Short mmCIF file of C-alpha atoms and ligand atoms in Angstrom, two decimals:
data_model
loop_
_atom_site.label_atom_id
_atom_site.label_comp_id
_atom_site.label_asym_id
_atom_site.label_seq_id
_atom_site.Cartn_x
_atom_site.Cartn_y
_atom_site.Cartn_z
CA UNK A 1 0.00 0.00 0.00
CA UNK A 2 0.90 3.46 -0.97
CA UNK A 3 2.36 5.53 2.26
CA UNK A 4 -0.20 8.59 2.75
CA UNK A 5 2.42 10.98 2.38
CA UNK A 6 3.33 10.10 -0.80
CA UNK A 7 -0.12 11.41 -1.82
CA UNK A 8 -0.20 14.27 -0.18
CA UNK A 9 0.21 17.86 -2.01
CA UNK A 10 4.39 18.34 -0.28
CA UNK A 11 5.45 15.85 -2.11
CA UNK A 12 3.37 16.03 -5.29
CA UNK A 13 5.93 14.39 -7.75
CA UNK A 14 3.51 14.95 -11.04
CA UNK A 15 2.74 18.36 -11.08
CA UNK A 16 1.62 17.78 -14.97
CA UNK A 17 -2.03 19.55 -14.91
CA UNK A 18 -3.88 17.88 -18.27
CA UNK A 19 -4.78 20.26 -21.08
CA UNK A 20 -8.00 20.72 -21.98
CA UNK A 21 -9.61 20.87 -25.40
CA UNK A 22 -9.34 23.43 -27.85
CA UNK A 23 -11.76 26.73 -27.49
CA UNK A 24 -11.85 25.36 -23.34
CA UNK A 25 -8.22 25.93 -22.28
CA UNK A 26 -8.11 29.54 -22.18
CA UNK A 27 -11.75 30.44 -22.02
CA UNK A 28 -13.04 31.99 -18.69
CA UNK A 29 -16.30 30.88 -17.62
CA UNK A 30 -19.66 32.99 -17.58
CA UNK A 31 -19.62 35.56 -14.82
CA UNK A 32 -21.91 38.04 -14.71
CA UNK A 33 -20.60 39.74 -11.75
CA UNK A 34 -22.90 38.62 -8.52
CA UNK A 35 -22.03 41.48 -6.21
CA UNK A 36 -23.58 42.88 -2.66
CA UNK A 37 -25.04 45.92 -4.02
CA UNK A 38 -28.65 47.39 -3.05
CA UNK A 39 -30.07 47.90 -6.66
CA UNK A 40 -28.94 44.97 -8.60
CA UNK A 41 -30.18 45.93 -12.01
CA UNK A 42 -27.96 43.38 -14.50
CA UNK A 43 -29.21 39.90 -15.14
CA UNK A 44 -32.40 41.07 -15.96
CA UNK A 45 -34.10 39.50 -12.94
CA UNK A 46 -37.59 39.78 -12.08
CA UNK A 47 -37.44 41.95 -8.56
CA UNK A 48 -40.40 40.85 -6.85
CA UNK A 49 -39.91 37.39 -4.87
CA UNK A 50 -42.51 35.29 -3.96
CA UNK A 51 -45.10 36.40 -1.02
CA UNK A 52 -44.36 34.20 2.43
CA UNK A 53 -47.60 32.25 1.78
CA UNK A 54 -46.46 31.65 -1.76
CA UNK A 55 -42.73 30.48 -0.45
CA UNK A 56 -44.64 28.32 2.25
CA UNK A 57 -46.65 26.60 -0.25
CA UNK A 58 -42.95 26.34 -2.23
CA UNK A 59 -41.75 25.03 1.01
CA UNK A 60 -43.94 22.40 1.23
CA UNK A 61 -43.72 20.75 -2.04
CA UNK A 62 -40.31 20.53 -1.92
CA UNK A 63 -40.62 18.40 1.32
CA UNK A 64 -43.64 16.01 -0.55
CA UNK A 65 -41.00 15.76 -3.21
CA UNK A 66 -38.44 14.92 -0.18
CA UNK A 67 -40.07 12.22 0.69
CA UNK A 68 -38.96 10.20 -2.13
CA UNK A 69 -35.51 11.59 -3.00
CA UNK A 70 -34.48 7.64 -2.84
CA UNK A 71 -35.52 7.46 -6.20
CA UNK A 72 -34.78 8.96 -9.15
CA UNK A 73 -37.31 11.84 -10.74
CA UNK A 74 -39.65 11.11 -13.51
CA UNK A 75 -37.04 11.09 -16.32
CA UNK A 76 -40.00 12.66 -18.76
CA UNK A 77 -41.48 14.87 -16.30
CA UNK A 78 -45.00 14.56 -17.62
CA UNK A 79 -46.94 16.31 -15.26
CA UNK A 80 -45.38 19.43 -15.18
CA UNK A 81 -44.89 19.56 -19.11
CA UNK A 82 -48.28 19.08 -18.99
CA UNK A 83 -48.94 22.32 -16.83
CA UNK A 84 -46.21 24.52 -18.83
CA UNK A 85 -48.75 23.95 -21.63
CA UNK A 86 -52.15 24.67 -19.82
CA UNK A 87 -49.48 28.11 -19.23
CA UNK A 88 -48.90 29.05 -22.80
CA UNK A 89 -52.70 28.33 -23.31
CA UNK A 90 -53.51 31.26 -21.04
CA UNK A 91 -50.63 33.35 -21.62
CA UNK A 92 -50.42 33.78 -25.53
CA UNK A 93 -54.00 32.42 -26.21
CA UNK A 94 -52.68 29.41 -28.29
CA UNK A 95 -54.35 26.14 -28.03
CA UNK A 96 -52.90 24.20 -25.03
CA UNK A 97 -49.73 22.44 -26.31
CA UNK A 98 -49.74 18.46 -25.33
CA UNK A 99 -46.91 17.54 -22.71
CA UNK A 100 -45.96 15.71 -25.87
CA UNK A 101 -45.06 19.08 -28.16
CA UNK A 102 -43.41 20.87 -24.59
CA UNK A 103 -39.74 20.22 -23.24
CA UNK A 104 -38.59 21.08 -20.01
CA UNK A 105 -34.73 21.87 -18.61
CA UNK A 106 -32.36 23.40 -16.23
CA UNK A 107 -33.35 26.77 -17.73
CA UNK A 108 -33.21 27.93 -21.35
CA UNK A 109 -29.63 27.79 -20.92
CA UNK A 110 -30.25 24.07 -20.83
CA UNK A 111 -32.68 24.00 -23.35
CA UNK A 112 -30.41 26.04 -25.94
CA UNK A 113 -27.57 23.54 -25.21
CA UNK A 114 -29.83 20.58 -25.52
CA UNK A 115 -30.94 21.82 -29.60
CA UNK A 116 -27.83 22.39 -29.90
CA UNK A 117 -26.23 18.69 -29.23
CA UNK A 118 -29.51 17.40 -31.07
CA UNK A 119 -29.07 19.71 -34.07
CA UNK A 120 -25.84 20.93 -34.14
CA UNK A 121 -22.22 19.42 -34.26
CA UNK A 122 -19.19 18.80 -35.88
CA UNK A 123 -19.54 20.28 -39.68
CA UNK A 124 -22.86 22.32 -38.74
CA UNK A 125 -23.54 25.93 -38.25
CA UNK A 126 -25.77 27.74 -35.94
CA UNK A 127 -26.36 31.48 -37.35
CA UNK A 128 -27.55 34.44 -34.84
CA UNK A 129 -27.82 38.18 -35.06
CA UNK A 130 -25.60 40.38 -33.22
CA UNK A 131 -25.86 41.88 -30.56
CA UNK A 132 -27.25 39.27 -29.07
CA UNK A 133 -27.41 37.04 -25.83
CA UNK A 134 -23.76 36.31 -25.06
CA UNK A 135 -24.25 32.76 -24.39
CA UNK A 136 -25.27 31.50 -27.87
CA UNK A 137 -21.56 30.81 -28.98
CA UNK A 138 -20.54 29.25 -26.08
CA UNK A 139 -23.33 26.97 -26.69
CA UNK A 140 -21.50 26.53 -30.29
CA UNK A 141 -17.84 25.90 -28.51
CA UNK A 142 -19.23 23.49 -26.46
CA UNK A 143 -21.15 21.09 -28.63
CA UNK A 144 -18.49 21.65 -31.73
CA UNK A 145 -20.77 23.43 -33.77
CA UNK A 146 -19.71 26.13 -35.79
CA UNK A 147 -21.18 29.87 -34.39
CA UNK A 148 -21.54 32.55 -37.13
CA UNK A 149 -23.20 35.85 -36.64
CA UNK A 150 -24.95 38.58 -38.63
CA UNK A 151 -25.46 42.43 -37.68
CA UNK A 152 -28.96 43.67 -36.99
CA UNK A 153 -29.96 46.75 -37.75
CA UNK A 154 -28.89 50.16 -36.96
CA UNK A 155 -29.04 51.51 -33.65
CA UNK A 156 -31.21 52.25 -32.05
CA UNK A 157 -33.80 50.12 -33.60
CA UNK A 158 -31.56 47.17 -33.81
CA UNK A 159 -33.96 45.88 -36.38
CA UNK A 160 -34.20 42.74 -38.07
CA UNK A 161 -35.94 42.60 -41.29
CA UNK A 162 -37.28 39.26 -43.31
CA UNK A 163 -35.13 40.05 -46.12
CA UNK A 164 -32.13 40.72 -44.47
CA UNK A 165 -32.62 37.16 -42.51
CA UNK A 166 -33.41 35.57 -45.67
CA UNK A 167 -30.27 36.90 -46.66
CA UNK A 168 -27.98 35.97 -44.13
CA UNK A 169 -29.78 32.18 -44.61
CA UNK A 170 -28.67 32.44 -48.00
CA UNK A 171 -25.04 33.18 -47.13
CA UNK A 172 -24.16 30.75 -44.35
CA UNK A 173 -26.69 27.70 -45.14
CA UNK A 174 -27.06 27.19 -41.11
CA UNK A 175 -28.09 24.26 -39.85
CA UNK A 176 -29.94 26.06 -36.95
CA UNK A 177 -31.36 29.44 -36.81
CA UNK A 178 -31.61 31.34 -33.48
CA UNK A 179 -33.82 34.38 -33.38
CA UNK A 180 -34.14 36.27 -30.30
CA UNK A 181 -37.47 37.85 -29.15
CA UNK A 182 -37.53 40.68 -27.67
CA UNK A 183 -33.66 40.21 -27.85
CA UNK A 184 -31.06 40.57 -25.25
CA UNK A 185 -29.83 43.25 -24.84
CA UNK A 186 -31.36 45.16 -27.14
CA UNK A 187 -34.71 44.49 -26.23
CA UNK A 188 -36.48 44.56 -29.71
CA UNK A 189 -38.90 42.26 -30.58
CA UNK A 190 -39.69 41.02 -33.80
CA UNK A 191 -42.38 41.07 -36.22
CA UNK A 192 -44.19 37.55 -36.95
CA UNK A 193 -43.26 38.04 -40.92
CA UNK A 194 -39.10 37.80 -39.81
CA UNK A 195 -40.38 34.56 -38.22
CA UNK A 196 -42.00 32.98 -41.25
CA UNK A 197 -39.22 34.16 -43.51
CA UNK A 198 -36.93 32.46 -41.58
CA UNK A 199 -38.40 29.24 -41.00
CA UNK A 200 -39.60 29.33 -45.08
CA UNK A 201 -36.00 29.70 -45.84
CA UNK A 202 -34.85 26.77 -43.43
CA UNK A 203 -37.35 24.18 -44.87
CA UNK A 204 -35.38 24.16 -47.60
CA UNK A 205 -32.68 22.95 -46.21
CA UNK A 206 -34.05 20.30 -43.23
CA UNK A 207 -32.78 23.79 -40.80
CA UNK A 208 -34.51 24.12 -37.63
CA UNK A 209 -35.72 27.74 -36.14
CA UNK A 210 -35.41 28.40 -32.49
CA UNK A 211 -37.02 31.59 -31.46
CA UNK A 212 -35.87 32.33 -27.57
CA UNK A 213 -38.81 34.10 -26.15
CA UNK A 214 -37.13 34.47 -22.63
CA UNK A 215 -38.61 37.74 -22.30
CA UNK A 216 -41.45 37.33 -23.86
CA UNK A 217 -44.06 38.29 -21.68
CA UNK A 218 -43.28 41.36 -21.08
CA UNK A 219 -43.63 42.28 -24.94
CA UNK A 220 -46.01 45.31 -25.11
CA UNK A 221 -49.15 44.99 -26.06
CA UNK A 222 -50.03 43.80 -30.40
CA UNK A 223 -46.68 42.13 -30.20
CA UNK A 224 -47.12 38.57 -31.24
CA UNK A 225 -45.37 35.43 -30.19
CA UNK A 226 -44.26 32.91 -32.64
CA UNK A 227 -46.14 30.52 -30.07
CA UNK A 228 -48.95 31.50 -32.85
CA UNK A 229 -46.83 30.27 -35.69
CA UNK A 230 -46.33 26.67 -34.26
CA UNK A 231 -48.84 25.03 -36.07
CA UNK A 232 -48.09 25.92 -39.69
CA UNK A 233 -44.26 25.65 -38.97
CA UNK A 234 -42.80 22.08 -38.06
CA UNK A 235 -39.24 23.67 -37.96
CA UNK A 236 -39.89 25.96 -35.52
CA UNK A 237 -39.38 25.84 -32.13
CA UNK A 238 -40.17 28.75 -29.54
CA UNK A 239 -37.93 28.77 -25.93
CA UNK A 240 -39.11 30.18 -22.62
CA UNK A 241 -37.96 30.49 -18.78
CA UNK A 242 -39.81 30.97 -16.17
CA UNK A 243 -36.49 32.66 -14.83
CA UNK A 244 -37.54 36.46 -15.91
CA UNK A 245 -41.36 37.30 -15.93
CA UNK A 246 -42.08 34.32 -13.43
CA UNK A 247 -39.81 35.11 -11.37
CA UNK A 248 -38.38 32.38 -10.67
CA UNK A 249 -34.43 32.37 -11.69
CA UNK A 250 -33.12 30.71 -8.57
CA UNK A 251 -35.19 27.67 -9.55
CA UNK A 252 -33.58 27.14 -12.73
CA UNK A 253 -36.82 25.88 -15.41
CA UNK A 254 -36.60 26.71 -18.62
CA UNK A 255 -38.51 24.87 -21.25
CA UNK A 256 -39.76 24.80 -25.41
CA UNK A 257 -42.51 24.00 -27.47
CA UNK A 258 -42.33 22.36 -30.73
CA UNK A 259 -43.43 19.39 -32.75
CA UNK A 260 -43.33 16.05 -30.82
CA UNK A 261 -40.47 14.79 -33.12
CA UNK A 262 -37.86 17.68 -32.14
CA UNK A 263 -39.10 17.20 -28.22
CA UNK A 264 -38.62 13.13 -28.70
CA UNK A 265 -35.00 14.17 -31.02
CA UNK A 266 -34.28 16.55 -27.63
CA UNK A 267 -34.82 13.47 -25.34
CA UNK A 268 -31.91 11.68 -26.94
CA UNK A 269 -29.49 14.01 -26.03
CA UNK A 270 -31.13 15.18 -22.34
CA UNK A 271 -28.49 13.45 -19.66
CA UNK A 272 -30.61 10.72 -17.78
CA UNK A 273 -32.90 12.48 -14.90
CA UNK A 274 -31.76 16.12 -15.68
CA UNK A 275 -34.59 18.03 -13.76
CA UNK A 276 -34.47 16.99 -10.18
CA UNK A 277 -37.57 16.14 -8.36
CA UNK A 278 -37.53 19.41 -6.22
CA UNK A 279 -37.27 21.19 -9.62
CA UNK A 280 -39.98 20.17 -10.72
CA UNK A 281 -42.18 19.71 -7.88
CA UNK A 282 -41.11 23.84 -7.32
CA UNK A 283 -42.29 24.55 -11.15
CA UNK A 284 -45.65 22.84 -10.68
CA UNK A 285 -46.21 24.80 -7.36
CA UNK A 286 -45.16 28.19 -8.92
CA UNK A 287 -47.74 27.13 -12.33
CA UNK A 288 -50.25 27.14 -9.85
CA UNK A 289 -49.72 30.63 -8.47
CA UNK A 290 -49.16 31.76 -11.88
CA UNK A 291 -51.45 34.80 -11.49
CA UNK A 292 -48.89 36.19 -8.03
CA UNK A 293 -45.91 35.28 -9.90
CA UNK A 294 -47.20 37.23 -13.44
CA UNK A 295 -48.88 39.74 -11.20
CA UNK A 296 -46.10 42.70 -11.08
CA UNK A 297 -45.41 42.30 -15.12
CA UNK A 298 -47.69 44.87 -15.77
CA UNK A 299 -45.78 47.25 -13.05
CA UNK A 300 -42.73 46.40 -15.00
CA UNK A 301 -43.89 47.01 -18.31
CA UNK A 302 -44.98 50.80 -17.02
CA UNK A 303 -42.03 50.93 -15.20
CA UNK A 304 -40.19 50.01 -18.44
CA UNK A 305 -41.82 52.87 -20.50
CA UNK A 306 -41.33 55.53 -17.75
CA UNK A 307 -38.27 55.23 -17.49
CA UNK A 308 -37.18 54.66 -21.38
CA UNK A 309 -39.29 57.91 -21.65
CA UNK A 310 -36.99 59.58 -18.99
CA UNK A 311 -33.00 58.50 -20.76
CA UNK A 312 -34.63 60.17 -23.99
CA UNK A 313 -35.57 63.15 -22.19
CA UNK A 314 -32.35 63.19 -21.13
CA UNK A 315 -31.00 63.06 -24.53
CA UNK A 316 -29.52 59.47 -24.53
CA UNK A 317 -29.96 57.24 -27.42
CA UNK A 318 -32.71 54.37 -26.03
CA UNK A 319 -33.32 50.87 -27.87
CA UNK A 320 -36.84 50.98 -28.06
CA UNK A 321 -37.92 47.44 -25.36
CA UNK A 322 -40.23 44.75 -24.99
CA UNK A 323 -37.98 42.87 -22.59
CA UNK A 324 -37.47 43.95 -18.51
CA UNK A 325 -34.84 46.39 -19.21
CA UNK A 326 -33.64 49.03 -21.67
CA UNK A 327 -30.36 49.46 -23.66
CA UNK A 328 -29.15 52.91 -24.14
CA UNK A 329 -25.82 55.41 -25.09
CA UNK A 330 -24.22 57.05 -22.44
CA UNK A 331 -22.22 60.62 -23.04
CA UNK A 332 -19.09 59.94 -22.17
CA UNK A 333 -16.97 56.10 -21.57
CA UNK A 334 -19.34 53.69 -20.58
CA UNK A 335 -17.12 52.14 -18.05
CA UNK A 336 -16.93 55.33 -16.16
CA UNK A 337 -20.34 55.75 -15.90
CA UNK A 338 -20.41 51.85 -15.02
CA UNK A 339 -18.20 52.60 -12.00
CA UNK A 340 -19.78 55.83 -11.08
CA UNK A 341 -23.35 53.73 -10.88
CA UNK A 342 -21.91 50.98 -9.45
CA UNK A 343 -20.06 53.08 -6.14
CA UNK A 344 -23.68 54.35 -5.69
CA UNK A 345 -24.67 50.46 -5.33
CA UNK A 346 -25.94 50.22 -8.88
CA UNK A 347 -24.93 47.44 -10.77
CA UNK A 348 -25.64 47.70 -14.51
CA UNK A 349 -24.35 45.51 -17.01
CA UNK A 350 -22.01 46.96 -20.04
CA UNK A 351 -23.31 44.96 -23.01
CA UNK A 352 -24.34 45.42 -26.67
CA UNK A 353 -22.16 48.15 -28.34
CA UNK A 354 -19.05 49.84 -27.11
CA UNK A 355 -20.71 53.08 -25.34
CA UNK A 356 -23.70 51.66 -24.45
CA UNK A 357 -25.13 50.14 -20.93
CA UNK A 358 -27.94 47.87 -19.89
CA UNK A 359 -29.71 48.47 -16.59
CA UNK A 360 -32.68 46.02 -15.73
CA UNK A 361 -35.91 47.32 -14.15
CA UNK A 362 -36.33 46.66 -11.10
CA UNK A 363 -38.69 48.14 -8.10
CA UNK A 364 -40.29 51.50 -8.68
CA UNK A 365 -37.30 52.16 -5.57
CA UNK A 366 -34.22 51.05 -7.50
CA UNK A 367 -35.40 52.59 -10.80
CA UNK A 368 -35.46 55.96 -8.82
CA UNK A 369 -32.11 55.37 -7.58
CA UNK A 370 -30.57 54.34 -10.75
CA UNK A 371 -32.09 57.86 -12.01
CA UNK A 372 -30.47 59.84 -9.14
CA UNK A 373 -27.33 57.85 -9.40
CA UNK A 374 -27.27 58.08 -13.66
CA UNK A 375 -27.81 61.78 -12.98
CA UNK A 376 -24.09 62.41 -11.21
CA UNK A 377 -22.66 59.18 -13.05
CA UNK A 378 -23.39 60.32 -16.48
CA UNK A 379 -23.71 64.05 -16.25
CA UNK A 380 -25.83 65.90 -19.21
N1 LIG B 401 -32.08 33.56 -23.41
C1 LIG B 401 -31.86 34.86 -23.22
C2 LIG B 401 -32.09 35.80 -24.36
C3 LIG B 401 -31.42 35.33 -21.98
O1 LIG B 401 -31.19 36.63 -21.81
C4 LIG B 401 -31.22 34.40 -20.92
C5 LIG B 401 -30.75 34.82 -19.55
N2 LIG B 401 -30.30 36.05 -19.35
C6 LIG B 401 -31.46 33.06 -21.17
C7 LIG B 401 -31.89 32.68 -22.42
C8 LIG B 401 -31.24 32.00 -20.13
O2 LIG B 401 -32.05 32.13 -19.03
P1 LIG B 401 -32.41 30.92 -18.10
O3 LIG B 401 -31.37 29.85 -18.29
O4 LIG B 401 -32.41 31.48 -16.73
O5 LIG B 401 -33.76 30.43 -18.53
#
């Protein structure tokens, strides 16, 4: 038997540490930063937690679910696929989609990774439109498939037209398509004829459409979903988290709709029992409190509009949002005024465009304090 000593880090004789893959080695890992501050306004979190009642009720399904933490969770997770769809029912006024047509994960982040293994790889492209979520080519690097961009729009529209997706389809033949609506960070949505146009062009070529509708409900009001398009649209599949307008980030449930042959493709790829059995138990409590957890979306939408009214009153460039939080130009170096918010315990996020910043909204309290603080941190 080996001495203990001889294992022991003083007299570690193979200090050799092995190298990691290609595109891994020197890559840092994602880090928002996750800072005390008392207006945390940069992962686009919903502000408002649960009520106590609401956390009780939380509470106690997560000790039902206890119970039986011998076993392993339902590996298909059924039941509460079956209640994400009775969701999008009421939300976007679509016909329930089966538990058979809905997919659920640890968050979209999950979810985009998962298409990504099914329907990407080695030799296949995945096409997106800059500036966009920052995650989308690490989900490339990781499952090997090739991550190629093109530009939206001018600021401070950041549009996206049909023909200049078409386009852009044309150019890079991608074997996946990823639309974001409203998009991060600029928060535009998009019109249902860029949706069409894109999954049109992708028949052609077997493609597959994902349209990441993480922020979708807080889209104002006549802005569709491409939940609507589902049915005339086998290609298309639309992503959702109940991380931003639910409210319910820490949980980690993210989940799609889309033909039962993409969900059943997804399932290949899923690792065995991926959403734990407190996961989901918490999901199917926090479905049936929808109407708490939706209720402040409408304070956030106002919220949203006041104070994108108020940065171009104060002459700053604003993208125009349907998301929880507003992209817009500061006046002088963005990382100054980052600083100056953040040693007034604002923490914004400097995304999108060099010169530009992203602050979420949050409480009608920390929107008024990231006014006061903008107002000595970015000076007119
Ligand atoms: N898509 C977009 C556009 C996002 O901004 C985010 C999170 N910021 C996600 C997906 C992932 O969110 P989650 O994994 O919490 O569902």
């Amino acid at each position: 038997m080996v001495p203990m000593s001889a294992n022991s880090a003083s007299t570690l004789e193979n200090t050799v540490l092995p190298a990691p893959r290609d595109g891994i080695a020197h890559a840092a890992p994602y880090g928002a930063p996750q800072l005390e501050v008392a207006h945390a306004l940069n992962v686009n979190e919903n502000p408002y937690g649960p009520s106590p009642e609401l956390a009780a009720a939380i509470g106690r399904a997560a000790t039902d679910a206890a119970v039986g933490l011998n076993r392993y969770p339902d590996r298909e997770a059924l039941g509460l696929r079956a209640d994400l769809g009775a969701y999008l029912a009421e939300e976007s006024g679509i016909p329930a989609p089966a538990a058979e047509s809905v997919w659920a994960a640890n968050g979209s982040n999950e979810i985009m990774h998962q298409l990504l293994l099914a329907y990407g790889g080695p030799g296949r492209t995945a096409l997106g439109f800059t500036p966009h979520y920052s995650m989308y080519p690490e989900y490339g690097r990781d499952t090997y498939t090739d991550w190629v961009t093109a530009e939206r729009g001018p600021a401070p529209e950041f549009a996206l037209t049909a023909e200049a997706v078409t386009a852009a389809i044309e150019q890079h033949r991608p074997d996946i398509v990823v639309l974001t609506s409203p998009n991060n960070p600029t928060g535009t949505a998009l019109g249902l004829d860029v949706v069409e146009a894109a999954a049109t062009a992708l028949a052609a070529t077997r493609g597959l459409l994902v349209v990441d509708e993480a922020y979708g409900e807080f889209r104002r009001d006549g802005v569709p979903s491409a939940l609507t398009l589902l049915p005339v649209h086998r290609n298309l599949v639309v992503s959702r988290t109940m991380s931003k307008a639910f409210a319910l980030a820490g949980a980690r449930l993210g989940y799609l709709v889309a033909d039962p042959a993409i969900v059943d493709t997804v399932r290949v790829v899923r690792l065995p029992y991926h959403l734990s059995a407190i996961t989901q138990a918490v999901a199917r409590t926090a479905l049936a409190h929808s109407e708490e957890l939706l209720g402040r979306v409408a304070t956030l939408r106002s919220e949203r509009d006041a104070l994108a009214e108020h940065l171009v009153q104060r002459g700053h460039e604003v993208a125009p949002s349907d998301a929880n939080f507003i992209l817009f130009r500061t006046f002088t170096d963005r990382d100054a005024v980052f600083e100056a918010l953040l040693e007034r315990s604002v923490l914004v996020r400097a995304v999108g465009p060099a010169g530009w910043l992203r602050v979420s909204i949050g409480t009608p309290q920390d929107n008024a304090a990231f006014r006061t603080a903008l107002e000595e941190a970015d000076p007119r």
